[in-house]
């Protein structure tokens, strides 16, 4: 966090210093440095957590502060630097390790034959509980995602050609990403027509984390009598403790051939085309096409899958087994059969359009539509409308509505429905069939003369928004966000 604020201070200082070079007569792309502070708070809840196999709490909160600094290098060039963090708490992610033990060790590494093992450290069977509906206190319950990116834009003297490039890096505790890209924009017909082509590449890497029971099983050499499971009762569907040695009946184990991921790369390559045309003094239309190719480990190693053709085994209180899929279950957790498995390639094509129409000096209309398809079987439609209403010369209201619908991926099935004979499988409801409605409301303040001053910065604009999201699967979310843009005097 200290490093982030140091970067922010440095960027503001550079922006202020850059003012001294902005006194040329030539009209500049960006007259003076600009600094924008953004932040948002997001909250959601639902009943279909992917970490726990398609059931369980999806409760999550996220706070995202960001600063964007745009610096005019000269009359034609602008450098923009974006620094942001995302600090979240996630009940579902916490259940990567759902097993709570009161005062007991869950390290599971005392599996030697020494006589001096401390029996007080060993977990008692009665202490171990878990539930997909109750957040655990594990390390994965919260994390901070950090991002730093920079872009450089050059405009020709006639402002009809714009060339830009960008690079960025982001990281969190189990994932990191490096991104690069570039865009070429051409304006024609007295700037009434605009055409852009861009390309991007993201070179990502997993630092994978796995469900505790699966990872521990391999660490103990596929044994249930040592390591993590040594002092823990495993229950069958009827609630009876099994003989973990396997001498008196079947025992729990992951799917046959289970292994952790061996390809930790995840790369994304995309190319985009866009076309914009002013149709009249009141109307403008834009068209866009993207092609996206992903390669590598595209599944999430944190996400469990359960098979209908395998016996169910549990850790916790037998009394909650019969109501396992209900929120009333607070004391028992079903051991996973495998992690999510998906193809190592995915090809996506989004095609869309925007139509903006100036109705009068008070009301405008902004519309958006996108069609999406990929080779995993997902087809989606997105439609959005926003109606800016100018209530004064400085204040504008932004009511909006967005509708989204998609088909299910070929590899999706709900909790405990997949079969172990399948090659690919997921119970992540982001890949299920659903539709969603989002209602939004915003208020913006704009002062092109920047009369309000804070230190050496003039306040140019404020944008405040609230959005409410409801998915047909039961997921509900809301987000409040704000943006404050300043220019240097």
C-alpha positions as MATLAB code, in Angstrom:
seq = 'XXXXXXXXXXXXXXXXXXXXXXXXXXXXXXXXXXXXXXXXXXXXXXXXXXXXXXXXXXXXXXXXXXXXXXXXXXXXXXXXXXXXXXXXXXXXXXXXXXXXXXXXXXXXXXXXXXXXXXXXXXXXXXXXXXXXXXXXXXXXXXXXXXXXXXXXXXXXXXXXXXXXXXXXXXXXXXXXXXXXXXXXXXXXXXXXXXXXXXXXXXXXXXXXXXXXXXXXXXXXXXXXXXXXXXXXXXXXXXXXXXXXXXXXXXXXXXXXXXXXXXXXXXXXXXXXXXXXXXXXXXXXXXXXXXXXXXXXXXXXXXXXXXXXXXXXXXXXXXXXXXXXXXXXXXXXXXXXXXXXXXXXXXXXXXXXXXXXXXXXXXXXXXXXXXXXXXXXXXXXXXXXXXXXXXXXXXXXXXXXXXXXXXXXXXXXXXXXXXXXXXXXXXXXXXXXXXXXXXXXXXXXXXXXXXXXXXXXXXXXXXXXXXXXXXXXXXXXXXXXXXXXXXXXX';
ca = [
       0.000    0.000    0.000;
       2.881    2.395    0.808;
       4.365    1.711   -2.628;
       1.057    2.552   -4.284;
       0.827    5.947   -2.607;
       4.450    6.650   -3.516;
       3.649    5.980   -7.162;
       0.571    8.201   -6.974;
       2.577   11.068   -5.459;
       5.256   10.712   -8.135;
       2.700   10.783  -10.950;
       1.043   13.920   -9.589;
       4.443   15.589   -9.226;
       5.348   14.730  -12.825;
       1.972   16.090  -13.971;
       2.579   19.404  -12.222;
       6.104   19.649  -13.598;
       4.872   18.933  -17.110;
       2.921   22.207  -17.114;
       6.117   24.132  -17.856;
       6.295   22.602  -21.375;
       2.694   23.334  -22.260;
       3.044   26.983  -23.331;
       3.612   26.396  -27.030;
       1.306   28.197  -29.441;
       0.423   25.035  -31.383;
      -2.906   23.501  -30.415;
      -2.171   20.499  -28.244;
      -3.948   17.150  -28.072;
      -4.113   17.603  -24.303;
      -3.610   21.149  -23.078;
      -2.663   20.448  -19.462;
      -2.027   17.359  -17.287;
      -5.128   15.653  -15.941;
      -5.523   13.483  -12.860;
      -8.554   11.273  -12.313;
      -9.376    9.544   -9.039;
     -11.787    6.625   -9.273;
     -13.209    4.279   -6.694;
     -15.985    1.726   -6.423;
     -17.601   -0.562   -3.870;
     -19.138   -3.814   -5.100;
     -21.239   -6.366   -3.210;
     -22.882   -9.625   -4.300;
     -24.519  -12.757   -2.928;
     -26.002  -15.924   -4.376;
     -26.279  -19.698   -3.958;
     -24.075  -21.159   -6.710;
     -20.422  -20.810   -5.720;
     -18.070  -22.505   -8.194;
     -15.380  -23.099   -5.535;
     -17.792  -25.446   -3.770;
     -19.045  -27.191   -6.902;
     -22.030  -25.090   -7.952;
     -23.760  -24.672   -4.592;
     -22.900  -22.490   -1.630;
     -22.607  -18.845   -0.743;
     -21.341  -16.421   -3.385;
     -21.043  -13.521   -0.957;
     -18.291  -11.120   -1.993;
     -17.326   -7.495   -1.441;
     -14.727   -5.507   -3.356;
     -13.226   -2.019   -2.987;
     -11.303   -0.621   -5.958;
      -9.395    2.684   -5.711;
      -7.647    3.803   -8.926;
      -5.707    6.829  -10.144;
      -5.242    7.766  -13.805;
      -2.724   10.469  -14.761;
      -2.579   11.869  -18.317;
       0.497   13.940  -19.150;
       1.007   15.944  -22.370;
       4.590   15.232  -23.419;
       4.392   17.719  -26.293;
       1.744   19.065  -28.647;
       1.118   15.649  -30.240;
       1.927   13.062  -27.585;
       0.204   12.032  -24.357;
       1.387    9.593  -21.701;
      -1.284    8.022  -19.494;
      -0.480    5.976  -16.391;
      -3.102    3.929  -14.541;
      -2.478    2.549  -11.038;
      -5.160    0.627   -9.175;
      -5.841   -1.991   -6.525;
      -8.811   -4.198   -5.801;
      -9.210   -5.397   -2.223;
     -11.867   -8.085   -1.876;
     -13.294  -10.512    0.653;
     -14.943  -13.648   -0.702;
     -16.936  -16.196    1.268;
     -16.826  -18.686   -1.597;
     -13.070  -18.382   -2.178;
     -12.480  -18.830    1.542;
     -13.911  -22.329    1.171;
     -10.901  -23.438   -0.801;
     -10.128  -24.697    2.718;
     -13.565  -25.016    4.349;
     -12.512  -27.155    7.317;
     -12.675  -25.235   10.583;
     -11.048  -26.777   13.629;
     -11.493  -25.296   17.099;
      -8.024  -25.027   18.621;
      -6.713  -27.860   16.443;
      -3.929  -28.045   13.924;
      -4.910  -28.708   10.325;
      -1.370  -28.718    8.985;
      -1.474  -32.442    8.334;
       2.304  -32.786    8.132;
       2.934  -34.873   11.277;
       2.829  -38.169    9.414;
       6.178  -39.571   10.557;
       6.732  -42.282   13.154;
       8.469  -40.172   15.794;
       7.530  -40.905   19.384;
       7.614  -37.239   20.339;
       4.650  -36.021   18.294;
       2.531  -33.561   20.266;
      -0.873  -35.205   20.485;
      -2.398  -31.906   21.651;
      -1.817  -30.495   18.152;
      -3.702  -33.241   16.373;
      -7.246  -32.279   15.346;
     -10.044  -34.199   16.961;
     -12.714  -35.625   14.680;
     -15.399  -33.676   16.511;
     -13.574  -30.390   15.895;
     -13.571  -30.546   12.111;
     -16.546  -28.973   10.376;
     -17.225  -27.170    7.133;
     -20.048  -26.017    4.914;
     -20.410  -24.525    1.427;
     -22.801  -22.021    3.010;
     -20.473  -20.739    5.738;
     -17.344  -18.693    5.046;
     -14.144  -20.221    6.325;
     -11.309  -18.216    7.844;
      -8.717  -19.539    5.406;
      -6.052  -17.459    3.667;
      -8.092  -17.328    0.446;
     -10.915  -15.419    2.164;
      -9.427  -12.108    1.068;
      -6.836  -10.790   -1.310;
      -5.559   -7.664   -3.037;
      -5.273   -7.422   -6.808;
      -2.862   -4.767   -8.042;
      -2.463   -3.244  -11.497;
      -0.075   -0.787  -13.143;
      -0.423    0.135  -16.816;
       0.810    2.858  -19.132;
      -0.197    3.997  -22.607;
       1.461    6.384  -25.038;
      -0.526    8.132  -27.773;
       0.820   10.086  -30.761;
      -1.395   12.230  -33.022;
      -0.378   13.519  -36.436;
      -0.231   17.265  -37.027;
      -3.574   17.203  -38.846;
      -5.073   15.028  -36.057;
      -6.314   12.483  -38.616;
      -3.979    9.703  -37.488;
      -3.532    8.461  -33.945;
      -1.085    5.737  -32.986;
      -1.031    4.397  -29.422;
       0.544    1.583  -27.471;
       0.083    0.277  -23.975;
       1.615   -2.169  -21.511;
       0.545   -3.301  -18.071;
       1.111   -5.719  -15.239;
      -1.344   -7.078  -12.683;
      -1.038   -9.636   -9.929;
      -2.882  -11.338   -7.102;
      -2.010  -14.213   -4.826;
      -2.653  -17.004   -7.356;
      -2.391  -15.237  -10.723;
      -0.310  -12.683  -12.627;
      -0.710  -11.058  -16.034;
       1.427   -9.033  -18.436;
      -0.388   -7.199  -21.211;
       0.777   -5.312  -24.302;
      -1.124   -3.818  -27.209;
      -1.409   -1.118  -29.816;
      -4.046    0.825  -31.778;
      -4.079    2.691  -35.078;
      -6.921    5.168  -35.640;
      -7.640    7.038  -38.888;
     -10.150    9.872  -39.330;
     -11.623   10.772  -42.724;
     -14.288   12.942  -44.247;
     -13.501   16.016  -42.134;
     -13.354   13.755  -39.066;
     -16.912   12.520  -39.586;
     -15.631    8.986  -40.208;
     -13.318    7.060  -37.913;
     -11.686    3.653  -38.365;
      -9.544    1.827  -35.793;
      -7.603   -1.407  -35.691;
      -5.965   -2.747  -32.551;
      -4.238   -5.848  -31.228;
      -3.523   -7.036  -27.695;
      -1.747   -9.901  -25.992;
      -1.930  -11.007  -22.355;
       0.715  -13.431  -21.108;
      -0.607  -14.832  -17.847;
       0.570  -17.388  -15.312;
      -1.155  -19.345  -12.566;
       0.305  -19.806   -9.120;
      -2.357  -22.430   -8.526;
      -4.169  -23.084   -5.262;
      -6.258  -26.221   -4.914;
      -9.110  -27.515   -2.728;
      -7.605  -28.676    0.558;
      -8.856  -32.264    0.415;
      -7.486  -32.883   -3.099;
      -4.113  -31.271   -2.526;
      -3.694  -33.004    0.848;
      -4.599  -36.397   -0.624;
      -1.715  -36.185   -3.090;
       0.690  -34.811   -0.468;
      -0.019  -37.851    1.726;
       0.737  -40.256   -1.123;
      -2.949  -41.060   -1.793;
      -3.397  -42.115    1.824;
      -6.287  -41.346    4.183;
      -4.446  -42.649    7.254;
      -1.672  -40.056    7.259;
      -1.295  -36.336    6.656;
      -4.383  -34.135    6.720;
      -6.910  -36.979    6.996;
      -5.090  -38.966    9.688;
      -7.236  -37.844   12.629;
     -10.362  -36.815   10.728;
     -13.488  -38.960   10.384;
     -14.794  -39.363    6.831;
     -18.528  -40.035    6.639;
     -20.494  -41.865    3.972;
     -23.908  -40.756    2.671;
     -25.654  -42.345    5.668;
     -23.427  -40.477    8.135;
     -21.366  -43.482    9.253;
     -17.604  -43.158    9.635;
     -15.780  -45.263    7.036;
     -12.729  -47.426    7.558;
     -10.104  -45.214    5.906;
      -7.735  -48.134    5.382;
     -10.116  -49.601    2.827;
     -10.130  -53.011    4.498;
     -13.849  -52.947    5.290;
     -15.444  -51.280    2.286;
     -15.016  -48.449   -0.221;
     -13.244  -45.216    0.691;
     -13.195  -41.695   -0.699;
     -10.688  -40.807   -3.370;
     -10.617  -38.270   -6.219;
     -11.559  -39.332   -9.742;
      -9.335  -42.003  -11.280;
      -6.236  -40.462  -12.800;
      -6.550  -37.271  -10.762;
      -3.608  -34.887  -11.079;
      -2.900  -31.220  -10.506;
      -2.401  -28.842  -13.400;
       0.839  -29.127  -15.350;
       0.395  -26.168  -17.729;
       0.398  -22.958  -15.697;
       0.281  -20.595  -18.677;
      -2.859  -18.819  -19.824;
      -2.425  -16.537  -22.820;
      -4.950  -14.365  -24.632;
      -4.542  -12.768  -28.057;
      -7.100  -10.416  -29.582;
      -7.598   -8.188  -32.602;
     -10.297   -5.529  -32.944;
     -11.818   -3.472  -35.728;
     -14.119   -0.499  -35.162;
     -15.881    1.939  -37.456;
     -17.677    5.125  -36.449;
     -19.731    7.421  -38.667;
     -21.553   10.680  -37.971;
     -24.850   10.244  -39.795;
     -26.261   13.695  -39.179;
     -25.929   16.544  -36.715;
     -28.034   14.446  -34.343;
     -26.909   10.837  -34.916;
     -23.741    8.770  -34.773;
     -23.299    5.016  -35.308;
     -20.376    2.775  -34.367;
     -19.670   -0.832  -35.335;
     -17.069   -3.149  -33.829;
     -15.719   -6.676  -34.267;
     -13.307   -8.570  -32.021;
     -11.604  -11.916  -32.445;
     -10.102  -13.478  -29.323;
      -7.973  -16.604  -29.014;
      -7.106  -18.075  -25.617;
      -4.603  -20.853  -24.968;
      -3.342  -22.617  -21.869;
      -4.997  -23.633  -18.599;
      -8.394  -21.979  -19.011;
     -10.104  -23.691  -16.066;
      -9.847  -22.469  -12.470;
      -7.926  -24.905  -10.221;
      -9.810  -23.612   -7.165;
     -13.197  -24.828   -8.412;
     -14.532  -28.226   -7.340;
     -16.612  -30.668   -9.390;
     -18.821  -33.512   -8.067;
     -19.868  -36.582  -10.087;
     -23.256  -38.272   -9.988;
     -21.686  -41.714  -10.580;
     -19.359  -41.553   -7.570;
     -20.261  -42.160   -3.941;
     -20.545  -39.093   -1.711;
     -18.251  -38.642    1.290;
     -18.274  -35.918    3.916;
     -16.340  -34.320    6.757;
     -18.238  -32.747    9.644;
     -21.542  -33.421   11.382;
     -23.683  -36.282   10.067;
     -26.864  -34.440   11.080;
     -26.437  -31.931    8.213;
     -25.855  -34.431    5.384;
     -29.545  -34.732    4.454;
     -29.869  -30.959    4.029;
     -26.443  -30.500    2.419;
     -27.658  -28.277   -0.435;
     -29.624  -25.996    1.912;
     -28.358  -22.896    3.716;
     -29.406  -24.616    6.934;
     -26.362  -26.867    6.524;
     -23.622  -25.272    8.608;
     -21.546  -28.231    9.789;
     -20.737  -30.673    6.988;
     -18.733  -30.496    3.746;
     -18.664  -32.931    0.840;
     -15.228  -34.020   -0.376;
     -14.582  -33.119   -4.013;
     -14.229  -35.612   -6.850;
     -12.081  -33.360   -9.062;
     -11.307  -29.791  -10.048;
     -12.834  -28.027  -13.030;
     -11.459  -29.272  -16.378;
     -11.938  -27.327  -19.626;
     -10.356  -27.324  -23.102;
      -6.990  -25.587  -23.413;
      -8.174  -23.343  -26.251;
     -11.129  -20.994  -26.650;
     -12.060  -18.831  -29.617;
     -14.434  -15.882  -29.088;
     -16.138  -13.497  -31.510;
     -18.077  -10.449  -30.209;
     -19.818   -8.226  -32.787;
     -21.650   -5.087  -31.795;
     -22.901   -1.622  -32.516;
     -23.641    1.676  -30.813;
     -26.160    4.279  -31.891;
     -26.189    7.678  -30.183;
     -28.914   10.200  -30.930;
     -29.163   13.824  -29.796;
     -32.889   14.394  -29.293;
     -32.693   17.977  -28.087;
     -30.614   20.187  -25.814;
     -31.936   18.366  -22.759;
     -32.225   14.669  -23.685;
     -29.941   12.314  -25.601;
     -30.138    8.600  -26.335;
     -27.272    6.120  -26.174;
     -27.867    2.527  -27.267;
     -25.617   -0.524  -27.428;
     -26.005   -4.070  -28.732;
     -23.516   -6.957  -28.790;
     -23.728  -10.487  -30.145;
     -21.198  -12.994  -28.819;
     -20.330  -16.570  -29.733;
     -17.490  -18.950  -28.922;
     -16.431  -22.535  -29.592;
     -17.453  -23.648  -26.090;
     -21.115  -23.323  -27.038;
     -21.852  -19.977  -25.373;
     -24.013  -17.562  -27.364;
     -25.044  -14.293  -25.756;
     -26.908  -11.074  -26.493;
     -26.373   -7.773  -24.673;
     -28.594   -4.714  -25.071;
     -28.146   -1.454  -23.207;
     -29.815    1.936  -23.234;
     -28.778    5.108  -21.440;
     -30.671    8.399  -21.501;
     -28.550   11.389  -20.436;
     -30.792   14.192  -19.192;
     -29.154   17.603  -18.877;
     -30.839   19.297  -15.919;
     -28.523   22.347  -15.820;
     -25.476   23.506  -17.720;
     -23.284   21.552  -15.301;
     -25.388   18.618  -14.076;
     -26.559   15.593  -16.070;
     -28.583   12.544  -14.981;
     -27.851    9.120  -16.486;
     -30.634    6.541  -16.048;
     -29.739    3.273  -17.783;
     -30.892   -0.312  -18.318;
     -28.979   -3.373  -19.534;
     -30.322   -6.797  -20.501;
     -28.114   -9.852  -20.964;
     -28.884  -13.449  -21.910;
     -26.661  -16.414  -22.729;
     -26.784  -20.126  -23.488;
     -24.869  -22.645  -21.385;
     -21.395  -23.818  -22.301;
     -21.165  -27.371  -23.596;
     -19.245  -28.393  -20.477;
     -21.548  -26.992  -17.784;
     -23.738  -28.997  -15.428;
     -25.064  -28.175  -11.927;
     -23.829  -29.642   -8.656;
     -23.428  -33.442   -8.626;
     -24.728  -33.949  -12.192;
     -21.534  -34.451  -14.232;
     -20.269  -38.004  -14.899;
     -16.705  -39.101  -14.269;
     -16.513  -40.460  -17.829;
     -16.655  -36.930  -19.253;
     -13.465  -35.259  -20.454;
     -14.384  -31.660  -19.636;
     -16.658  -30.377  -16.874;
     -17.500  -27.292  -14.844;
     -20.203  -26.235  -12.395;
     -19.352  -22.546  -12.668;
     -22.666  -20.705  -13.169;
     -20.903  -17.990  -15.167;
     -20.962  -20.656  -17.905;
     -24.593  -21.679  -17.309;
     -27.711  -20.583  -19.151;
     -29.107  -17.398  -17.600;
     -30.406  -13.929  -18.226;
     -29.729  -10.789  -16.225;
     -31.171   -7.332  -15.718;
     -29.152   -4.328  -14.628;
     -30.600   -0.976  -13.627;
     -28.404    2.057  -13.245;
     -28.524    5.682  -12.262;
     -25.783    8.279  -12.513;
     -25.179   11.953  -11.874;
     -22.340   13.934  -13.425;
     -20.979   17.406  -12.802;
     -18.895   19.149  -15.480;
     -17.106   22.496  -15.247;
     -14.941   23.151  -18.291;
     -13.628   26.336  -16.621;
     -12.512   24.406  -13.493;
     -13.557   27.149  -11.086;
     -13.295   24.908   -8.032;
      -9.650   24.528   -6.954;
      -7.910   21.982   -4.748;
      -4.211   22.737   -4.300;
      -2.898   23.292   -7.867;
      -5.687   21.300   -9.450;
      -8.970   22.532  -10.869;
     -11.990   20.237  -10.631;
     -13.154   19.418  -14.160;
     -15.800   16.777  -13.540;
     -17.455   14.450  -11.031;
     -19.257   11.268  -12.016;
     -21.279    9.226   -9.487;
     -23.121    6.021  -10.398;
     -25.151    3.240   -8.821;
     -26.047   -0.051  -10.540;
     -28.170   -2.967   -9.379;
     -27.740   -6.398  -11.027;
     -30.045   -9.441  -10.832;
     -29.348  -12.784  -12.507;
     -31.980  -15.468  -13.131;
     -29.814  -17.976  -11.212;
     -30.386  -15.938   -8.044;
     -27.165  -13.931   -7.974;
     -27.759  -10.350   -6.866;
     -25.205   -7.559   -6.857;
     -24.840   -3.811   -6.642;
     -22.028   -1.361   -7.203;
     -21.533    2.302   -6.375;
     -18.709    4.157   -8.111;
     -17.278    7.634   -8.331;
     -14.784    9.469  -10.525;
     -13.198   12.879   -9.906;
     -11.171   14.486  -12.708;
      -8.800   17.394  -12.122;
      -6.692   19.503  -14.470;
      -3.491   21.287  -13.540;
      -3.547   25.092  -13.527;
];
